[in-house]
PDB file of C-alpha atoms in Angstrom:
ATOM      1  CA  MET A   1     -33.063  27.275 -37.636  1.00 65.00           C
ATOM      2  CA  PHE A   2     -29.828  27.003 -35.713  1.00 75.00           C
ATOM      3  CA  LYS A   3     -28.041  30.052 -34.453  1.00 77.00           C
ATOM      4  CA  GLY A   4     -24.908  31.044 -36.245  1.00 78.00           C
ATOM      5  CA  VAL A   5     -21.595  29.898 -34.844  1.00 73.00           C
ATOM      6  CA  ASP A   6     -18.948  32.494 -34.174  1.00 76.00           C
ATOM      7  CA  SER A   7     -15.830  31.674 -36.200  1.00 79.00           C
ATOM      8  CA  LYS A   8     -13.769  32.946 -33.298  1.00 83.00           C
ATOM      9  CA  ALA A   9     -15.402  30.882 -30.593  1.00 80.00           C
ATOM     10  CA  LYS A  10     -13.963  31.237 -27.110  1.00 86.00           C
ATOM     11  CA  PHE A  11     -14.065  27.625 -26.039  1.00 86.00           C
ATOM     12  CA  PRO A  12     -13.146  28.165 -22.353  1.00 87.00           C
ATOM     13  CA  GLU A  13     -16.113  30.524 -22.042  1.00 89.00           C
ATOM     14  CA  ILE A  14     -18.396  28.039 -23.793  1.00 88.00           C
ATOM     15  CA  GLU A  15     -17.238  25.277 -21.444  1.00 90.00           C
ATOM     16  CA  THR A  16     -17.991  27.472 -18.439  1.00 91.00           C
ATOM     17  CA  GLN A  17     -21.446  28.289 -19.782  1.00 92.00           C
ATOM     18  CA  VAL A  18     -22.235  24.614 -20.388  1.00 93.00           C
ATOM     19  CA  LEU A  19     -21.050  23.634 -16.915  1.00 93.00           C
ATOM     20  CA  SER A  20     -23.159  26.393 -15.363  1.00 94.00           C
ATOM     21  CA  PHE A  21     -26.205  25.266 -17.359  1.00 95.00           C
ATOM     22  CA  TRP A  22     -25.750  21.665 -16.218  1.00 94.00           C
ATOM     23  CA  LYS A  23     -25.393  22.711 -12.593  1.00 92.00           C
ATOM     24  CA  GLU A  24     -28.217  25.283 -12.486  1.00 94.00           C
ATOM     25  CA  ASN A  25     -30.669  22.913 -14.171  1.00 95.00           C
ATOM     26  CA  SER A  26     -29.565  19.709 -12.369  1.00 94.00           C
ATOM     27  CA  ILE A  27     -29.016  17.967 -15.692  1.00 94.00           C
ATOM     28  CA  PHE A  28     -27.003  15.121 -14.176  1.00 94.00           C
ATOM     29  CA  GLU A  29     -29.651  14.396 -11.560  1.00 94.00           C
ATOM     30  CA  LYS A  30     -32.407  14.549 -14.197  1.00 95.00           C
ATOM     31  CA  SER A  31     -30.520  12.085 -16.408  1.00 93.00           C
ATOM     32  CA  ILE A  32     -30.901   9.560 -13.603  1.00 94.00           C
ATOM     33  CA  GLU A  33     -34.414  10.396 -12.398  1.00 94.00           C
ATOM     34  CA  SER A  34     -35.837  10.290 -15.927  1.00 94.00           C
ATOM     35  CA  ARG A  35     -34.660   6.697 -16.243  1.00 94.00           C
ATOM     36  CA  ARG A  36     -35.955   5.266 -12.976  1.00 94.00           C
ATOM     37  CA  GLY A  37     -37.409   1.826 -13.614  1.00 94.00           C
ATOM     38  CA  ARG A  38     -35.110   1.181 -16.546  1.00 96.00           C
ATOM     39  CA  PRO A  39     -32.403  -1.538 -16.411  1.00 96.00           C
ATOM     40  CA  LEU A  40     -29.880  -0.634 -13.737  1.00 96.00           C
ATOM     41  CA  TYR A  41     -26.195  -0.014 -14.351  1.00 96.00           C
ATOM     42  CA  SER A  42     -24.728   1.338 -11.113  1.00 94.00           C
ATOM     43  CA  PHE A  43     -21.243   2.718 -10.624  1.00 95.00           C
ATOM     44  CA  ASN A  44     -19.353   3.112  -7.338  1.00 94.00           C
ATOM     45  CA  ASP A  45     -16.187   5.139  -7.684  1.00 93.00           C
ATOM     46  CA  GLY A  46     -12.916   3.456  -6.805  1.00 89.00           C
ATOM     47  CA  PRO A  47     -11.979   6.169  -4.347  1.00 89.00           C
ATOM     48  CA  PRO A  48      -8.922   8.343  -4.866  1.00 88.00           C
ATOM     49  CA  THR A  49      -6.790   8.864  -1.773  1.00 85.00           C
ATOM     50  CA  ALA A  50      -7.290  12.411  -0.548  1.00 86.00           C
ATOM     51  CA  ASN A  51      -3.666  13.024   0.373  1.00 84.00           C
ATOM     52  CA  GLY A  52      -2.703  15.454  -2.370  1.00 85.00           C
ATOM     53  CA  SER A  53      -3.910  17.752  -5.120  1.00 89.00           C
ATOM     54  CA  PRO A  54      -5.198  16.117  -8.313  1.00 91.00           C
ATOM     55  CA  GLY A  55      -2.753  16.000 -11.219  1.00 89.00           C
ATOM     56  CA  ILE A  56      -3.097  15.981 -14.980  1.00 90.00           C
ATOM     57  CA  HIS A  57      -2.951  12.171 -15.034  1.00 90.00           C
ATOM     58  CA  HIS A  58      -6.057  11.987 -12.860  1.00 92.00           C
ATOM     59  CA  ILE A  59      -8.084  13.621 -15.641  1.00 92.00           C
ATOM     60  CA  LEU A  60      -7.506  10.607 -17.882  1.00 92.00           C
ATOM     61  CA  SER A  61      -8.597   8.123 -15.221  1.00 92.00           C
ATOM     62  CA  ARG A  62     -11.712  10.204 -14.590  1.00 93.00           C
ATOM     63  CA  LEU A  63     -12.598  10.079 -18.282  1.00 93.00           C
ATOM     64  CA  PHE A  64     -12.234   6.302 -18.276  1.00 94.00           C
ATOM     65  CA  LYS A  65     -14.831   6.213 -15.501  1.00 94.00           C
ATOM     66  CA  ASP A  66     -17.165   8.761 -17.077  1.00 96.00           C
ATOM     67  CA  ILE A  67     -17.405   7.473 -20.659  1.00 96.00           C
ATOM     68  CA  PRO A  68     -18.942   4.008 -19.959  1.00 96.00           C
ATOM     69  CA  CYS A  69     -21.559   5.572 -17.684  1.00 96.00           C
ATOM     70  CA  ARG A  70     -22.556   8.106 -20.340  1.00 95.00           C
ATOM     71  CA  TYR A  71     -22.711   5.347 -22.952  1.00 97.00           C
ATOM     72  CA  LYS A  72     -24.987   3.211 -20.778  1.00 96.00           C
ATOM     73  CA  THR A  73     -27.175   6.241 -20.075  1.00 95.00           C
ATOM     74  CA  MET A  74     -27.601   6.862 -23.811  1.00 94.00           C
ATOM     75  CA  ARG A  75     -28.488   3.185 -24.210  1.00 95.00           C
ATOM     76  CA  GLY A  76     -31.431   3.712 -21.870  1.00 94.00           C
ATOM     77  CA  PHE A  77     -30.011   2.418 -18.599  1.00 96.00           C
ATOM     78  CA  CYS A  78     -30.519   4.081 -15.234  1.00 96.00           C
ATOM     79  CA  VAL A  79     -26.970   4.843 -14.152  1.00 96.00           C
ATOM     80  CA  PRO A  80     -26.548   6.103 -10.559  1.00 96.00           C
ATOM     81  CA  ARG A  81     -22.908   7.026  -9.902  1.00 96.00           C
ATOM     82  CA  LYS A  82     -21.641   7.335  -6.343  1.00 95.00           C
ATOM     83  CA  ALA A  83     -18.419   9.165  -5.594  1.00 95.00           C
ATOM     84  CA  GLY A  84     -16.065   7.988  -2.871  1.00 94.00           C
ATOM     85  CA  TRP A  85     -13.061   9.275  -0.958  1.00 93.00           C
ATOM     86  CA  ASP A  86     -10.299   7.186   0.556  1.00 91.00           C
ATOM     87  CA  THR A  87      -9.386   9.132   3.673  1.00 90.00           C
ATOM     88  CA  HIS A  88      -7.522   6.452   5.621  1.00 84.00           C
ATOM     89  CA  GLY A  89      -4.121   4.890   5.447  1.00 81.00           C
ATOM     90  CA  LEU A  90      -0.448   5.591   5.218  1.00 84.00           C
ATOM     91  CA  PRO A  91      -0.482   8.212   2.409  1.00 84.00           C
ATOM     92  CA  VAL A  92      -2.659  10.554   4.470  1.00 89.00           C
ATOM     93  CA  GLU A  93      -0.550  10.090   7.597  1.00 90.00           C
ATOM     94  CA  LEU A  94       2.701  10.700   5.718  1.00 89.00           C
ATOM     95  CA  GLU A  95       1.298  13.875   4.157  1.00 88.00           C
ATOM     96  CA  VAL A  96       0.442  15.267   7.594  1.00 93.00           C
ATOM     97  CA  GLU A  97       3.755  14.125   9.096  1.00 94.00           C
ATOM     98  CA  HIS A  98       5.630  16.047   6.415  1.00 91.00           C
ATOM     99  CA  SER A  99       3.485  19.157   6.853  1.00 92.00           C
ATOM    100  CA  LEU A 100       4.088  19.139  10.627  1.00 94.00           C
ATOM    101  CA  GLY A 101       7.779  18.280  10.346  1.00 94.00           C
ATOM    102  CA  LEU A 102       7.359  15.045  12.309  1.00 93.00           C
ATOM    103  CA  LYS A 103       9.972  12.398  11.594  1.00 89.00           C
ATOM    104  CA  SER A 104       9.004   9.430  13.790  1.00 88.00           C
ATOM    105  CA  LYS A 105       6.074   7.763  15.509  1.00 87.00           C
ATOM    106  CA  LYS A 106       7.483   8.889  18.846  1.00 90.00           C
ATOM    107  CA  GLU A 107       7.202  12.498  17.707  1.00 93.00           C
ATOM    108  CA  ILE A 108       3.563  11.856  16.759  1.00 93.00           C
ATOM    109  CA  GLU A 109       2.892  10.592  20.292  1.00 93.00           C
ATOM    110  CA  GLU A 110       4.605  13.658  21.729  1.00 94.00           C
ATOM    111  CA  TYR A 111       2.531  15.878  19.434  1.00 96.00           C
ATOM    112  CA  GLY A 112      -0.629  14.056  20.542  1.00 95.00           C
ATOM    113  CA  VAL A 113      -2.423  11.255  18.702  1.00 94.00           C
ATOM    114  CA  ALA A 114      -5.841  12.925  18.954  1.00 95.00           C
ATOM    115  CA  GLU A 115      -4.466  16.206  17.630  1.00 96.00           C
ATOM    116  CA  PHE A 116      -2.616  14.382  14.848  1.00 96.00           C
ATOM    117  CA  ASN A 117      -5.828  12.588  13.819  1.00 93.00           C
ATOM    118  CA  GLN A 118      -7.601  15.945  13.663  1.00 94.00           C
ATOM    119  CA  ARG A 119      -4.883  17.324  11.389  1.00 94.00           C
ATOM    120  CA  CYS A 120      -5.415  14.270   9.155  1.00 93.00           C
ATOM    121  CA  ARG A 121      -9.146  15.013   8.946  1.00 92.00           C
ATOM    122  CA  GLU A 122      -8.463  18.633   8.053  1.00 92.00           C
ATOM    123  CA  SER A 123      -5.954  17.583   5.410  1.00 92.00           C
ATOM    124  CA  VAL A 124      -8.293  15.212   3.590  1.00 91.00           C
ATOM    125  CA  SER A 125     -11.109  17.772   3.731  1.00 90.00           C
ATOM    126  CA  LYS A 126      -8.866  20.302   1.997  1.00 90.00           C
ATOM    127  CA  TYR A 127      -7.910  17.923  -0.775  1.00 91.00           C
ATOM    128  CA  ILE A 128     -11.452  16.641  -1.264  1.00 91.00           C
ATOM    129  CA  GLY A 129     -12.472  20.213  -2.077  1.00 90.00           C
ATOM    130  CA  GLN A 130      -9.758  20.428  -4.732  1.00 92.00           C
ATOM    131  CA  TRP A 131     -10.820  17.095  -6.230  1.00 93.00           C
ATOM    132  CA  GLU A 132     -14.470  18.151  -6.357  1.00 93.00           C
ATOM    133  CA  ALA A 133     -13.516  21.325  -8.223  1.00 92.00           C
ATOM    134  CA  MET A 134     -11.482  19.316 -10.746  1.00 93.00           C
ATOM    135  CA  VAL A 135     -14.231  16.731 -11.284  1.00 94.00           C
ATOM    136  CA  GLU A 136     -16.810  19.451 -11.920  1.00 93.00           C
ATOM    137  CA  ARG A 137     -14.502  21.415 -14.222  1.00 92.00           C
ATOM    138  CA  ILE A 138     -13.814  18.483 -16.572  1.00 92.00           C
ATOM    139  CA  GLY A 139     -17.519  17.630 -16.777  1.00 92.00           C
ATOM    140  CA  HIS A 140     -17.345  14.276 -15.019  1.00 94.00           C
ATOM    141  CA  TRP A 141     -20.861  13.356 -13.935  1.00 95.00           C
ATOM    142  CA  ILE A 142     -20.861  11.662 -10.542  1.00 95.00           C
ATOM    143  CA  ASP A 143     -22.803  12.166  -7.307  1.00 95.00           C
ATOM    144  CA  MET A 144     -20.478  14.160  -5.054  1.00 93.00           C
ATOM    145  CA  LYS A 145     -23.310  15.333  -2.801  1.00 92.00           C
ATOM    146  CA  ASP A 146     -23.694  11.908  -1.182  1.00 92.00           C
ATOM    147  CA  PRO A 147     -20.295  10.194  -1.406  1.00 94.00           C
ATOM    148  CA  TYR A 148     -19.018   7.387   0.743  1.00 93.00           C
ATOM    149  CA  VAL A 149     -16.081   8.526   2.885  1.00 93.00           C
ATOM    150  CA  THR A 150     -13.921   5.904   4.560  1.00 92.00           C
ATOM    151  CA  LEU A 151     -13.421   7.913   7.762  1.00 91.00           C
ATOM    152  CA  ALA A 152     -17.176   8.192   8.390  1.00 92.00           C
ATOM    153  CA  ASN A 153     -18.477   6.024  11.219  1.00 93.00           C
ATOM    154  CA  ASP A 154     -21.309   4.599   9.129  1.00 93.00           C
ATOM    155  CA  TYR A 155     -18.814   3.443   6.503  1.00 93.00           C
ATOM    156  CA  ILE A 156     -16.542   1.888   9.141  1.00 94.00           C
ATOM    157  CA  GLU A 157     -19.503   0.163  10.781  1.00 97.00           C
ATOM    158  CA  SER A 158     -20.592  -1.244   7.419  1.00 95.00           C
ATOM    159  CA  GLY A 159     -17.104  -2.713   7.031  1.00 94.00           C
ATOM    160  CA  TRP A 160     -17.321  -4.408  10.417  1.00 96.00           C
ATOM    161  CA  TRP A 161     -20.805  -5.650   9.539  1.00 97.00           C
ATOM    162  CA  ALA A 162     -19.457  -7.251   6.354  1.00 97.00           C
ATOM    163  CA  ILE A 163     -16.607  -8.923   8.249  1.00 96.00           C
ATOM    164  CA  LYS A 164     -18.999 -10.175  10.932  1.00 97.00           C
ATOM    165  CA  THR A 165     -21.343 -11.589   8.288  1.00 98.00           C
ATOM    166  CA  LEU A 166     -18.494 -13.414   6.549  1.00 97.00           C
ATOM    167  CA  TRP A 167     -17.256 -14.717   9.909  1.00 96.00           C
ATOM    168  CA  ASP A 168     -20.695 -16.076  10.793  1.00 97.00           C
ATOM    169  CA  GLN A 169     -20.724 -17.928   7.465  1.00 97.00           C
ATOM    170  CA  ASP A 170     -17.306 -19.445   8.195  1.00 96.00           C
ATOM    171  CA  LEU A 171     -15.758 -17.631   5.225  1.00 97.00           C
ATOM    172  CA  ILE A 172     -12.885 -16.037   7.152  1.00 95.00           C
ATOM    173  CA  TYR A 173      -9.852 -17.862   8.470  1.00 92.00           C
ATOM    174  CA  ARG A 174      -6.746 -16.865  10.379  1.00 90.00           C
ATOM    175  CA  GLY A 175      -3.505 -17.352   8.501  1.00 90.00           C
ATOM    176  CA  TYR A 176       0.016 -16.047   8.191  1.00 89.00           C
ATOM    177  CA  ARG A 177       1.799 -14.438   5.297  1.00 84.00           C
ATOM    178  CA  THR A 178       4.943 -12.471   4.624  1.00 82.00           C
ATOM    179  CA  THR A 179       4.364  -8.813   3.793  1.00 84.00           C
ATOM    180  CA  PRO A 180       6.624  -5.847   3.052  1.00 84.00           C
ATOM    181  CA  HIS A 181       7.190  -3.889   6.257  1.00 83.00           C
ATOM    182  CA  CYS A 182       8.360  -0.338   6.876  1.00 83.00           C
ATOM    183  CA  PRO A 183      10.292  -0.034  10.175  1.00 80.00           C
ATOM    184  CA  ARG A 184       9.980   3.754  10.228  1.00 81.00           C
ATOM    185  CA  CYS A 185       6.229   3.761   9.597  1.00 83.00           C
ATOM    186  CA  GLY A 186       5.703   0.733  11.837  1.00 83.00           C
ATOM    187  CA  THR A 187       3.272  -0.952   9.462  1.00 85.00           C
ATOM    188  CA  SER A 188       2.939  -3.420   6.641  1.00 86.00           C
ATOM    189  CA  LEU A 189       2.874  -1.951   3.149  1.00 84.00           C
ATOM    190  CA  SER A 190       0.603  -2.643   0.214  1.00 82.00           C
ATOM    191  CA  SER A 191       2.121  -3.453  -3.162  1.00 80.00           C
ATOM    192  CA  HIS A 192       1.052   0.029  -4.315  1.00 76.00           C
ATOM    193  CA  GLU A 193       2.855   1.706  -1.408  1.00 76.00           C
ATOM    194  CA  VAL A 194       5.979  -0.350  -2.056  1.00 79.00           C
ATOM    195  CA  ALA A 195       5.927   0.679  -5.720  1.00 75.00           C
ATOM    196  CA  LEU A 196       5.617   4.353  -4.792  1.00 71.00           C
ATOM    197  CA  GLY A 197       8.844   4.215  -2.801  1.00 64.00           C
ATOM    198  CA  TYR A 198      10.834   1.945  -5.093  1.00 62.00           C
ATOM    199  CA  GLU A 199      13.914   3.202  -6.922  1.00 63.00           C
ATOM    200  CA  ASP A 200      15.424   1.243  -9.795  1.00 61.00           C
ATOM    201  CA  ASP A 201      18.969   2.230  -8.882  1.00 66.00           C
ATOM    202  CA  THR A 202      18.739   1.144  -5.240  1.00 67.00           C
ATOM    203  CA  GLU A 203      21.801  -0.840  -4.189  1.00 73.00           C
ATOM    204  CA  ASP A 204      21.026  -4.406  -3.135  1.00 72.00           C
ATOM    205  CA  PRO A 205      23.769  -5.365  -0.664  1.00 81.00           C
ATOM    206  CA  SER A 206      24.408  -8.902   0.493  1.00 86.00           C
ATOM    207  CA  VAL A 207      25.711  -9.835   3.928  1.00 88.00           C
ATOM    208  CA  TYR A 208      27.214 -12.844   5.677  1.00 88.00           C
ATOM    209  CA  ILE A 209      25.666 -13.661   9.036  1.00 89.00           C
ATOM    210  CA  LYS A 210      26.919 -15.934  11.807  1.00 88.00           C
ATOM    211  CA  PHE A 211      24.291 -17.861  13.755  1.00 88.00           C
ATOM    212  CA  ARG A 212      25.703 -19.147  17.014  1.00 85.00           C
ATOM    213  CA  ILE A 213      25.115 -22.768  18.037  1.00 81.00           C
ATOM    214  CA  THR A 214      24.710 -23.041  21.790  1.00 78.00           C
ATOM    215  CA  GLN A 215      26.738 -25.521  23.817  1.00 73.00           C
ATOM    216  CA  GLU A 216      23.512 -27.262  24.751  1.00 74.00           C
ATOM    217  CA  ALA A 217      22.720 -27.800  21.069  1.00 73.00           C
ATOM    218  CA  LEU A 218      26.231 -29.092  20.411  1.00 72.00           C
ATOM    219  CA  GLN A 219      25.829 -31.664  23.143  1.00 70.00           C
ATOM    220  CA  SER A 220      22.979 -33.242  21.169  1.00 67.00           C
ATOM    221  CA  ALA A 221      24.554 -32.754  17.727  1.00 69.00           C
ATOM    222  CA  ALA A 222      25.862 -35.523  15.486  1.00 68.00           C
ATOM    223  CA  PRO A 223      29.061 -37.178  16.767  1.00 70.00           C
ATOM    224  CA  ALA A 224      31.031 -36.038  13.698  1.00 63.00           C
ATOM    225  CA  LEU A 225      30.210 -32.406  14.435  1.00 68.00           C
ATOM    226  CA  ARG A 226      31.070 -32.698  18.124  1.00 65.00           C
ATOM    227  CA  GLU A 227      34.378 -34.284  17.207  1.00 64.00           C
ATOM    228  CA  ALA A 228      35.166 -31.572  14.645  1.00 63.00           C
ATOM    229  CA  VAL A 229      34.567 -28.582  16.912  1.00 62.00           C
ATOM    230  CA  GLY A 230      35.367 -30.177  20.241  1.00 62.00           C
ATOM    231  CA  LEU A 231      33.808 -29.014  23.456  1.00 52.00           C
ATOM    232  CA  ASP A 232      36.559 -26.718  24.676  1.00 59.00           C
ATOM    233  CA  GLY A 233      34.283 -23.705  24.950  1.00 63.00           C
ATOM    234  CA  LYS A 234      35.202 -22.160  21.591  1.00 72.00           C
ATOM    235  CA  ARG A 235      32.088 -20.699  19.991  1.00 80.00           C
ATOM    236  CA  THR A 236      30.612 -22.404  16.940  1.00 82.00           C
ATOM    237  CA  TYR A 237      28.549 -20.645  14.277  1.00 85.00           C
ATOM    238  CA  LEU A 238      26.561 -21.528  11.192  1.00 86.00           C
ATOM    239  CA  LEU A 239      27.503 -19.152   8.359  1.00 86.00           C
ATOM    240  CA  ALA A 240      24.677 -17.875   6.140  1.00 88.00           C
ATOM    241  CA  TRP A 241      24.528 -15.485   3.194  1.00 88.00           C
ATOM    242  CA  THR A 242      21.543 -13.337   2.236  1.00 88.00           C
ATOM    243  CA  THR A 243      20.733 -10.687  -0.350  1.00 87.00           C
ATOM    244  CA  THR A 244      17.799  -9.433   1.740  1.00 84.00           C
ATOM    245  CA  PRO A 245      19.399  -8.181   4.968  1.00 86.00           C
ATOM    246  CA  TRP A 246      16.302  -6.167   5.850  1.00 81.00           C
ATOM    247  CA  THR A 247      14.494  -9.449   6.575  1.00 82.00           C
ATOM    248  CA  LEU A 248      16.923 -10.443   9.344  1.00 86.00           C
ATOM    249  CA  PRO A 249      15.045  -8.685  12.200  1.00 84.00           C
ATOM    250  CA  GLY A 250      12.132 -11.036  11.519  1.00 82.00           C
ATOM    251  CA  ASN A 251      14.229 -14.168  11.069  1.00 84.00           C
ATOM    252  CA  THR A 252      13.163 -17.068  13.304  1.00 84.00           C
ATOM    253  CA  ALA A 253      15.000 -20.105  11.926  1.00 84.00           C
ATOM    254  CA  LEU A 254      17.904 -21.233   9.770  1.00 83.00           C
ATOM    255  CA  ALA A 255      17.399 -24.081   7.294  1.00 84.00           C
ATOM    256  CA  VAL A 256      20.019 -26.660   6.322  1.00 82.00           C
ATOM    257  CA  ALA A 257      19.958 -29.091   3.401  1.00 82.00           C
ATOM    258  CA  GLN A 258      19.792 -32.733   4.429  1.00 82.00           C
ATOM    259  CA  GLU A 259      21.736 -33.962   1.392  1.00 84.00           C
ATOM    260  CA  ALA A 260      24.369 -31.187   1.336  1.00 82.00           C
ATOM    261  CA  ASP A 261      27.940 -31.491   2.580  1.00 86.00           C
ATOM    262  CA  TYR A 262      29.099 -28.993   5.181  1.00 83.00           C
ATOM    263  CA  ALA A 263      32.611 -28.003   6.183  1.00 83.00           C
ATOM    264  CA  VAL A 264      33.842 -26.933   9.619  1.00 81.00           C
ATOM    265  CA  MET A 265      36.260 -23.994   9.341  1.00 81.00           C
ATOM    266  CA  GLN A 266      38.499 -23.364  12.347  1.00 80.00           C
ATOM    267  CA  GLY A 267      39.607 -19.882  13.300  1.00 79.00           C
ATOM    268  CA  GLU A 268      41.521 -18.484  16.262  1.00 75.00           C
ATOM    269  CA  GLN A 269      38.387 -17.542  18.157  1.00 78.00           C
ATOM    270  CA  ASP A 270      35.622 -19.735  16.751  1.00 80.00           C
ATOM    271  CA  PHE A 271      34.425 -22.405  14.342  1.00 82.00           C
ATOM    272  CA  LEU A 272      32.325 -21.697  11.252  1.00 82.00           C
ATOM    273  CA  ILE A 273      30.077 -24.294   9.630  1.00 83.00           C
ATOM    274  CA  MET A 274      29.335 -23.607   5.969  1.00 81.00           C
ATOM    275  CA  ALA A 275      28.554 -25.328   2.670  1.00 84.00           C
ATOM    276  CA  ALA A 276      31.600 -27.343   1.654  1.00 83.00           C
ATOM    277  CA  ALA A 277      31.145 -26.499  -2.027  1.00 84.00           C
ATOM    278  CA  LEU A 278      31.477 -22.772  -1.296  1.00 82.00           C
ATOM    279  CA  VAL A 279      34.598 -22.749   0.870  1.00 81.00           C
ATOM    280  CA  GLU A 280      36.894 -21.600  -1.941  1.00 79.00           C
ATOM    281  CA  THR A 281      34.310 -19.237  -3.427  1.00 81.00           C
ATOM    282  CA  VAL A 282      33.720 -17.369  -0.171  1.00 80.00           C
ATOM    283  CA  GLY A 283      37.326 -17.319   0.989  1.00 79.00           C
ATOM    284  CA  LEU A 284      37.786 -16.896   4.737  1.00 78.00           C
ATOM    285  CA  PRO A 285      41.176 -15.434   5.719  1.00 78.00           C
ATOM    286  CA  GLY A 286      42.317 -16.814   9.053  1.00 69.00           C
ATOM    287  CA  TYR A 287      40.224 -19.970   8.808  1.00 77.00           C
ATOM    288  CA  ARG A 288      41.277 -23.443   7.736  1.00 73.00           C
TER     289      ARG A 288
END
């Protein structure tokens, strides 16, 4: 016979009792040990970044991770589940910078890099404790006693081992790519970090930039250009327009279209070379 159910059940108390029973009797661990030798379905947690307290939205993502593992367990699989903590990267550093009131990398150096790194370790340790409490409270079964932690030397060494192995197999190459860059942070940004700082109502200014042509370059330029600007010492510039002015510090070249027509605009102090089709659109007071 089943015990009677109180019509006025206190569900928070029942939840606490169930959680205590699971913990005291190692139910999660037994669910794995009792299935050793069965088909394996392993789960390694995509690690949350330990740079802040968990929020209500994290509960949903935890459930998405927990449900498939429970389902596979009930289907007879052995399902080890390893927790992980992302304790590296820009989010952690920014959290500590804000807490210490540091506003630049120079201030970090003045504060002391070693001391700053220690504050980062203390910060992630604090937040890991909060995450562990949340995970246990919502009944998410995962091995938090033996997690992988990205700041641990053995984890870092395993990363270098993987890179070395790929290098030995000629599976790594050196290449170049354009990435978002934060001048204040002094680092490239991931797409996730860019999205975190993006505002829909950010103004997107455009600017006109003059690129000076040296006299040496003019000497070897096409005869028509030399004739148009002369060689009287007046400076000559190529005029460019961009909607991404933040890319200018990394600019290394200016492209011209081989089939396009260009106009030479003369001013009192200099010459401007620009696309002929855009002379009227741009409008340059003082130039003809």
